[in-house]
Amino acid sequence: MKSKNFFPIRVKILLATLFIVTAVVSAITYQMSALFHQDKKTYIHDLTSLVAMGTSAESRTILSGYEDRLRVLGRTMTSESLDRKQRTELLTAYFQEFAGLVGIVVYGVGEEATSVFDTNALGAAGIVEADILSGLAERPFLPAELVETRRIVENRTVADALPMLALAIPLDEDPANPKFRSVVGLVKLDALQRLVERSQVFHGFVVDRNGKLLAHSDPAALAAGRVELPVQRTDLTAAAAITREFSEADTPMIGGYADPRYADLTVGVQIPQSAAFLASREILKQLTTVALLLLVAAAVIGMVGARRLTRPVDRLVQATRKIGRGEFDVRVEVSAADEIGALSDSFNQMVQELNTRDEKLEAAQGALVQSEKMAAFGQLGAGVAHEVKNPLAGILGCAQLSLRKAEEGTRLHRNLSLIEKETKRCKEIVENLLRFARQEKAVLELTDVEPILRDTAAIVTHQLEINGVKLHVDHDPDLPRIQANANQLQQVLINLVVNGQQAMGEEGGNVRVKTQRNE
């Protein structure tokens, strides 16, 4: 009877396979993804630091070049050995060579500031010299501070059309010198802007000591003028570069920051984590795709394997059902040298033994039926023999009386002798039938086989001859008596002879009963 909650073993195998494969693939995918992400994170941090240090070094180089040129320009403007014409020619040449220079202002103690400007650049931006000079006057660069710091760089943009920085350097070492002079150069921010815009991946920027942007690769951030740094200036002085992870406008970022060791500037490069880990996400997608393909392959392989594994079990189930219906001629193919193959082989042996037992049972049932038939025949024969015995006794008595009165040698005497002989024979057969049908207890005793054979032949000879079968009895006269029950032994012999006659069919034949002593 099939269970209502039947759950095929192949489904169990498939689910177990999928579970194991899913767990293993998930663990491997997670581990690989985590390792790759960590490796990528370390790489991005290192790369950000390297880019920050590289940008810092290049910005220092640019500003150092500005400083050297401004020092030469300051010496030229304050040189007393040059006349006005020579000074003008030299300054014109310097301005042509110094790309991005907007103007230069020389300050002296107790002296008016001396300045030279690129009027074309100022005119294009819509400003004049006074606008720049007034801004410098409002926030002057103090001599003592210049001597201490050696240089100051600030964003001193007057008009958005002309973003520029002010680079202030001392021309003398002693601020108490009555002839102390300093130079302030006003330079366009184009070179620094090109530097921070060079990377296609990172957002770069340069910040002055006041937190104002000198350059930024993002125009929107540059327009704001300032940027919030996730690091402190004091942290940058102790390391070549620092990397930080932070959020900017709810966007996770990775930033690298470096101190160019020049005028307290700060150089930074930043990259959104989404862009930094784009390759990680692609790798994760590929790993996920591979994992899904592995799951599909595992499902297919598991299904095929489960089907192949459970197919012999299905054959065993079908064969078992046939056996339940009494069909013992089934055989299960042994297709594998494993536990299921051993089970199939044992099943075949069991079926063979069941088939043998069934055949023996059928034979025993046939013998039982035949025995019952013989018992019924014996009872019937006993009744018939009992009824026939008395008439036979009367016939025999009459024949014997008539035989005494008849003359010997006459036809009547011969006929009466024949009647007497055959009547005795019939009487003997009837007595054997009565003896055969008599119910006796199975008492074993020394029994002579020869009389039993003779009585058996007397009982069945007539029936055998009717069916065209001739009985031959070959008795060993030296056969000793045996321990047996005479009646049961005779019943067995009658069954054997009758079975032999029935097995010959209508064609007839010979039945031989032979006794022989086994040494």
Coordinates of C-alpha atoms in Angstrom, one line a residue, residues 104-448:
I104 CA 54.3 90.7 -9.1
V105 CA 54.4 93.0 -6.1
V106 CA 57.5 93.9 -4.1
Y107 CA 57.1 95.2 -0.6
G108 CA 59.8 97.1 1.3
V109 CA 59.9 98.4 4.9
G110 CA 59.0 102.1 4.7
E111 CA 58.6 102.0 1.0
E112 CA 55.7 102.0 -1.4
A113 CA 54.9 98.7 -3.0
T114 CA 56.3 98.3 -6.5
S115 CA 54.1 96.2 -8.8
V116 CA 54.1 94.9 -12.4
F117 CA 50.9 93.3 -13.9
D118 CA 49.8 91.6 -17.1
T119 CA 47.3 94.2 -18.1
N120 CA 45.9 92.0 -20.9
A121 CA 45.0 89.2 -18.4
L122 CA 43.5 91.8 -16.0
G123 CA 41.4 93.4 -18.8
A124 CA 40.1 90.0 -20.0
A125 CA 38.9 89.3 -16.4
G126 CA 37.4 92.8 -16.0
I127 CA 39.6 93.8 -13.1
V128 CA 42.3 96.4 -12.6
E129 CA 45.5 96.6 -10.5
A130 CA 43.8 98.4 -7.7
D131 CA 41.4 95.5 -7.1
I132 CA 44.3 93.2 -6.5
L133 CA 46.4 95.7 -4.5
S134 CA 43.5 96.5 -2.2
G135 CA 42.9 92.9 -1.5
L136 CA 46.6 92.4 -0.6
A137 CA 46.4 95.5 1.6
E138 CA 43.5 94.2 3.5
R139 CA 45.2 90.9 4.2
P140 CA 48.9 91.6 4.0
F141 CA 51.7 89.0 4.4
L142 CA 53.6 89.9 7.5
P143 CA 57.4 90.0 7.3
A144 CA 58.0 88.0 10.5
E145 CA 55.6 85.2 9.3
L146 CA 57.3 85.1 5.9
V147 CA 60.7 84.7 7.5
E148 CA 59.4 82.0 9.7
T149 CA 57.5 80.0 7.1
R150 CA 59.8 80.9 4.2
R151 CA 56.8 81.0 1.9
I152 CA 53.0 81.5 2.0
V153 CA 50.5 80.4 -0.6
E154 CA 46.9 81.5 -0.5
N155 CA 43.9 81.7 -2.9
R156 CA 43.6 85.4 -3.7
T157 CA 41.1 85.2 -6.5
V158 CA 39.5 88.5 -7.1
A159 CA 37.2 87.6 -10.1
D160 CA 35.9 84.1 -11.0
A161 CA 37.1 84.7 -14.5
L162 CA 40.7 84.9 -13.3
P163 CA 41.3 82.3 -10.5
M164 CA 44.8 82.9 -9.1
L165 CA 47.0 82.2 -6.1
A166 CA 49.3 84.5 -4.2
L167 CA 52.8 83.2 -3.5
A168 CA 54.7 85.3 -1.0
I169 CA 58.4 84.9 -0.3
P170 CA 61.0 87.0 1.6
L171 CA 63.9 88.5 -0.2
D172 CA 65.8 89.0 3.0
E173 CA 66.4 86.8 6.0
D174 CA 66.1 89.4 8.8
P175 CA 62.7 91.1 9.2
A176 CA 64.3 93.7 11.4
N177 CA 66.5 94.8 8.4
P178 CA 65.4 98.4 7.5
K179 CA 65.7 97.3 3.9
F180 CA 63.7 94.1 4.3
R181 CA 61.8 93.3 1.2
S182 CA 59.3 90.6 0.2
V183 CA 57.8 89.5 -3.1
V184 CA 54.2 88.4 -3.8
G185 CA 53.5 86.7 -7.1
L186 CA 50.0 86.4 -8.5
V187 CA 49.8 83.3 -10.6
K188 CA 46.9 81.7 -12.5
L189 CA 45.7 78.3 -11.1
D190 CA 45.8 76.7 -14.5
A191 CA 48.8 74.5 -13.9
L192 CA 47.5 73.2 -10.6
Q193 CA 44.0 72.7 -12.2
R194 CA 45.5 70.6 -15.0
L195 CA 47.4 68.6 -12.4
V196 CA 44.3 67.6 -10.4
E197 CA 42.2 67.0 -13.6
R198 CA 44.8 64.6 -15.1
S199 CA 43.2 61.5 -13.5
Q200 CA 40.1 60.1 -15.1
V201 CA 39.2 58.1 -11.9
F202 CA 40.1 60.2 -8.9
H203 CA 38.9 63.6 -7.9
G204 CA 42.0 65.6 -7.0
F205 CA 42.3 69.0 -5.2
V206 CA 44.8 71.3 -3.5
V207 CA 43.9 73.3 -0.4
D208 CA 45.8 76.3 1.0
R209 CA 46.5 76.8 4.7
N210 CA 43.1 78.6 5.2
G211 CA 41.1 75.7 3.8
K212 CA 40.4 77.4 0.5
L213 CA 40.6 75.4 -2.7
L214 CA 43.4 76.2 -5.1
A215 CA 42.3 73.6 -7.6
H216 CA 39.7 70.8 -7.8
S217 CA 38.8 68.4 -10.6
D218 CA 35.1 68.8 -9.8
P219 CA 33.9 72.2 -11.1
A220 CA 31.0 72.2 -8.6
A221 CA 33.3 71.7 -5.7
L222 CA 35.7 74.4 -7.0
A223 CA 32.8 76.9 -7.2
A224 CA 32.1 76.2 -3.5
G225 CA 35.6 77.3 -2.7
R226 CA 36.1 75.0 0.2
V227 CA 36.2 71.3 0.9
E228 CA 35.8 69.4 4.2
L229 CA 38.8 67.2 5.0
P230 CA 38.4 64.0 7.0
V231 CA 42.0 64.4 8.3
Q232 CA 43.8 67.0 10.5
R233 CA 46.9 68.9 9.3
T234 CA 48.7 67.5 12.3
D235 CA 48.1 64.0 11.1
L236 CA 49.6 64.7 7.7
T237 CA 52.9 65.9 9.2
A238 CA 53.6 62.5 10.6
A239 CA 53.0 60.4 7.5
A240 CA 53.8 60.6 3.8
A241 CA 50.1 60.0 3.1
I242 CA 46.9 59.0 4.9
T243 CA 44.0 57.1 3.6
R244 CA 40.5 57.5 5.0
E245 CA 37.0 56.1 4.3
F246 CA 34.2 58.5 4.8
S247 CA 30.8 59.6 3.4
E248 CA 30.2 62.7 1.4
A249 CA 26.6 63.7 0.6
D250 CA 25.6 60.1 1.6
T251 CA 28.1 58.7 -0.9
P252 CA 30.8 56.4 0.5
M253 CA 34.2 57.6 -0.5
I254 CA 37.9 56.6 -0.2
G255 CA 40.3 59.5 0.1
G256 CA 44.1 59.8 0.1
Y257 CA 45.8 62.9 1.6
A258 CA 49.4 64.2 1.6
D259 CA 51.3 67.2 2.7
P260 CA 53.6 68.5 -0.1
R261 CA 55.8 70.0 2.6
Y262 CA 55.2 73.4 1.0
A263 CA 53.4 76.4 2.6
D264 CA 51.1 74.2 4.7
L265 CA 49.2 73.1 1.6
T266 CA 47.1 69.9 1.6
V267 CA 46.8 67.7 -1.5
G268 CA 43.9 65.2 -1.7
V269 CA 42.5 62.6 -4.1
Q270 CA 39.1 61.0 -3.6
I271 CA 37.2 58.2 -5.3
P272 CA 33.6 56.9 -4.7
Q273 CA 33.7 53.4 -3.4
S274 CA 31.1 52.4 -6.0
A275 CA 33.7 53.2 -8.7
A276 CA 36.6 51.8 -6.7
F277 CA 34.9 48.4 -6.2
L278 CA 33.2 48.2 -9.6
A279 CA 35.6 45.4 -10.5
S280 CA 34.7 43.7 -7.3
R281 CA 31.0 43.8 -8.1
E282 CA 31.7 42.5 -11.6
I283 CA 33.7 39.6 -10.1
L284 CA 30.9 39.0 -7.7
K285 CA 28.4 38.9 -10.5
Q286 CA 30.6 36.5 -12.4
L287 CA 31.0 34.3 -9.3
T288 CA 27.3 34.4 -8.8
T289 CA 26.7 33.4 -12.4
V290 CA 29.2 30.6 -12.1
A291 CA 27.6 29.5 -8.8
L292 CA 24.2 29.4 -10.5
L293 CA 25.6 27.4 -13.4
L294 CA 27.2 25.0 -10.9
L295 CA 23.9 24.6 -9.1
V296 CA 22.1 23.9 -12.4
A297 CA 24.8 21.4 -13.4
A298 CA 24.6 19.8 -9.9
A299 CA 20.8 19.6 -10.2
V300 CA 21.1 17.9 -13.6
I301 CA 23.9 15.6 -12.5
G302 CA 22.1 14.9 -9.2
M303 CA 18.9 14.1 -11.0
V304 CA 20.6 11.8 -13.5
G305 CA 22.7 10.2 -10.8
A306 CA 19.7 9.7 -8.5
R307 CA 17.7 8.2 -11.3
R308 CA 20.5 5.8 -12.1
L309 CA 20.9 5.0 -8.4
T310 CA 17.2 4.4 -7.7
R311 CA 16.4 2.6 -11.0
P312 CA 17.6 -0.8 -9.6
V313 CA 15.5 -0.1 -6.4
D314 CA 12.4 0.6 -8.6
R315 CA 13.0 -2.7 -10.4
L316 CA 13.2 -4.4 -7.0
V317 CA 9.9 -2.8 -6.0
Q318 CA 8.2 -3.9 -9.2
A319 CA 9.6 -7.4 -8.8
T320 CA 8.5 -7.5 -5.1
R321 CA 5.0 -6.6 -6.2
K322 CA 5.0 -9.4 -8.8
I323 CA 6.1 -11.9 -6.1
G324 CA 3.2 -10.6 -4.0
R325 CA 0.9 -11.6 -6.8
G326 CA 2.4 -15.1 -6.8
E327 CA 4.7 -14.6 -9.9
F328 CA 7.9 -16.3 -9.0
D329 CA 9.5 -16.3 -12.4
V330 CA 10.8 -12.8 -12.1
R331 CA 14.5 -11.9 -12.1
V332 CA 16.2 -8.6 -11.3
E333 CA 19.1 -7.5 -13.5
V334 CA 22.3 -7.1 -11.5
S335 CA 23.8 -4.0 -13.1
A336 CA 26.4 -2.8 -10.6
A337 CA 29.0 -4.3 -8.3
D338 CA 27.8 -2.4 -5.2
E339 CA 25.4 -2.7 -2.3
I340 CA 22.4 -2.5 -4.6
G341 CA 23.9 -5.1 -6.9
A342 CA 24.4 -7.4 -3.9
L343 CA 20.8 -6.7 -2.8
S344 CA 19.6 -7.6 -6.3
D345 CA 21.6 -10.8 -6.3
S346 CA 20.3 -11.8 -2.9
F347 CA 16.8 -10.9 -4.1
N348 CA 17.2 -13.3 -7.1
Q349 CA 18.4 -16.1 -4.8
M350 CA 15.4 -15.5 -2.6
V351 CA 13.1 -15.6 -5.6
Q352 CA 14.7 -18.9 -6.7
E353 CA 14.3 -20.4 -3.3
L354 CA 10.7 -19.2 -3.1
N355 CA 10.0 -20.7 -6.6
T356 CA 11.6 -24.0 -5.5
R357 CA 9.5 -24.0 -2.3
D358 CA 6.4 -23.2 -4.3
E359 CA 7.0 -26.1 -6.6
K360 CA 7.6 -28.4 -3.7
L361 CA 4.4 -27.0 -2.1
E362 CA 2.4 -27.6 -5.3
A363 CA 3.9 -31.2 -5.5
A364 CA 3.0 -31.7 -1.8
Q365 CA -0.5 -30.4 -2.4
G366 CA -0.9 -32.7 -5.4
A367 CA 0.3 -35.6 -3.4
L368 CA -2.1 -34.7 -0.6
V369 CA -4.9 -34.5 -3.1
Q370 CA -3.9 -37.9 -4.6
S371 CA -3.6 -39.3 -1.1
E372 CA -7.1 -38.0 -0.3
K373 CA -8.3 -39.5 -3.5
M374 CA -6.7 -42.8 -2.6
A375 CA -8.2 -42.6 0.8
A376 CA -11.6 -41.9 -0.7
F377 CA -11.0 -44.7 -3.1
G378 CA -10.1 -47.0 -0.2
Q379 CA -13.2 -46.1 1.7
L380 CA -15.3 -46.6 -1.5
G381 CA -13.5 -49.8 -2.2
A382 CA -14.0 -51.0 1.3
G383 CA -17.7 -50.5 1.0
V384 CA -17.9 -52.2 -2.4
A385 CA -15.7 -55.0 -1.2
H386 CA -17.8 -55.6 1.9
E387 CA -20.9 -55.7 -0.3
V388 CA -19.3 -58.0 -2.9
K389 CA -17.6 -60.3 -0.4
N390 CA -20.8 -62.1 0.8
P391 CA -22.1 -62.8 -2.7
L392 CA -18.7 -64.1 -3.7
A393 CA -18.7 -66.4 -0.7
G394 CA -22.1 -67.8 -1.8
I395 CA -20.9 -68.2 -5.4
L396 CA -17.7 -69.9 -4.2
G397 CA -19.7 -72.3 -1.9
C398 CA -22.1 -73.2 -4.7
A399 CA -19.3 -73.7 -7.1
Q400 CA -17.4 -76.0 -4.7
L401 CA -20.6 -78.1 -4.0
S402 CA -21.3 -78.4 -7.7
L403 CA -17.7 -79.3 -8.4
R404 CA -17.9 -82.3 -6.0
K405 CA -20.9 -83.7 -7.9
A406 CA -19.5 -83.2 -11.3
E407 CA -17.4 -85.8 -13.0
E408 CA -13.8 -85.1 -13.5
G409 CA -12.7 -84.5 -17.0
T410 CA -16.1 -83.3 -18.1
R411 CA -16.7 -79.8 -19.5
L412 CA -18.9 -79.0 -16.5
H413 CA -16.1 -79.9 -14.1
R414 CA -13.6 -77.7 -16.0
N415 CA -16.0 -74.8 -15.9
L416 CA -16.8 -75.2 -12.3
S417 CA -13.0 -75.4 -11.5
L418 CA -12.5 -72.1 -13.4
I419 CA -15.4 -70.5 -11.5
E420 CA -13.9 -71.6 -8.2
K421 CA -10.5 -70.3 -9.2
E422 CA -11.6 -66.9 -10.3
T423 CA -14.0 -66.6 -7.4
K424 CA -11.2 -67.2 -5.0
R425 CA -9.1 -64.6 -6.9
C426 CA -11.9 -62.1 -6.6
K427 CA -12.3 -62.9 -3.0
E428 CA -8.6 -62.3 -2.5
I429 CA -8.8 -58.9 -4.2
V430 CA -11.7 -57.9 -2.1
E431 CA -9.9 -58.9 1.1
N432 CA -6.8 -56.9 0.0
L433 CA -9.1 -53.9 -0.6
L434 CA -10.6 -54.3 2.9
R435 CA -7.2 -54.6 4.4
F436 CA -5.9 -51.5 2.5
A437 CA -8.9 -49.4 3.5
R438 CA -8.8 -50.5 7.2
Q439 CA -7.7 -47.5 9.4
E440 CA -4.8 -48.7 11.5
K441 CA -2.5 -46.9 13.9
A442 CA 1.0 -46.2 12.5
V443 CA 2.8 -48.9 14.5
L444 CA 6.2 -49.7 13.2
E445 CA 7.2 -53.4 13.3
L446 CA 9.4 -55.8 11.4
T447 CA 7.6 -56.3 8.1
D448 CA 8.2 -58.5 5.1

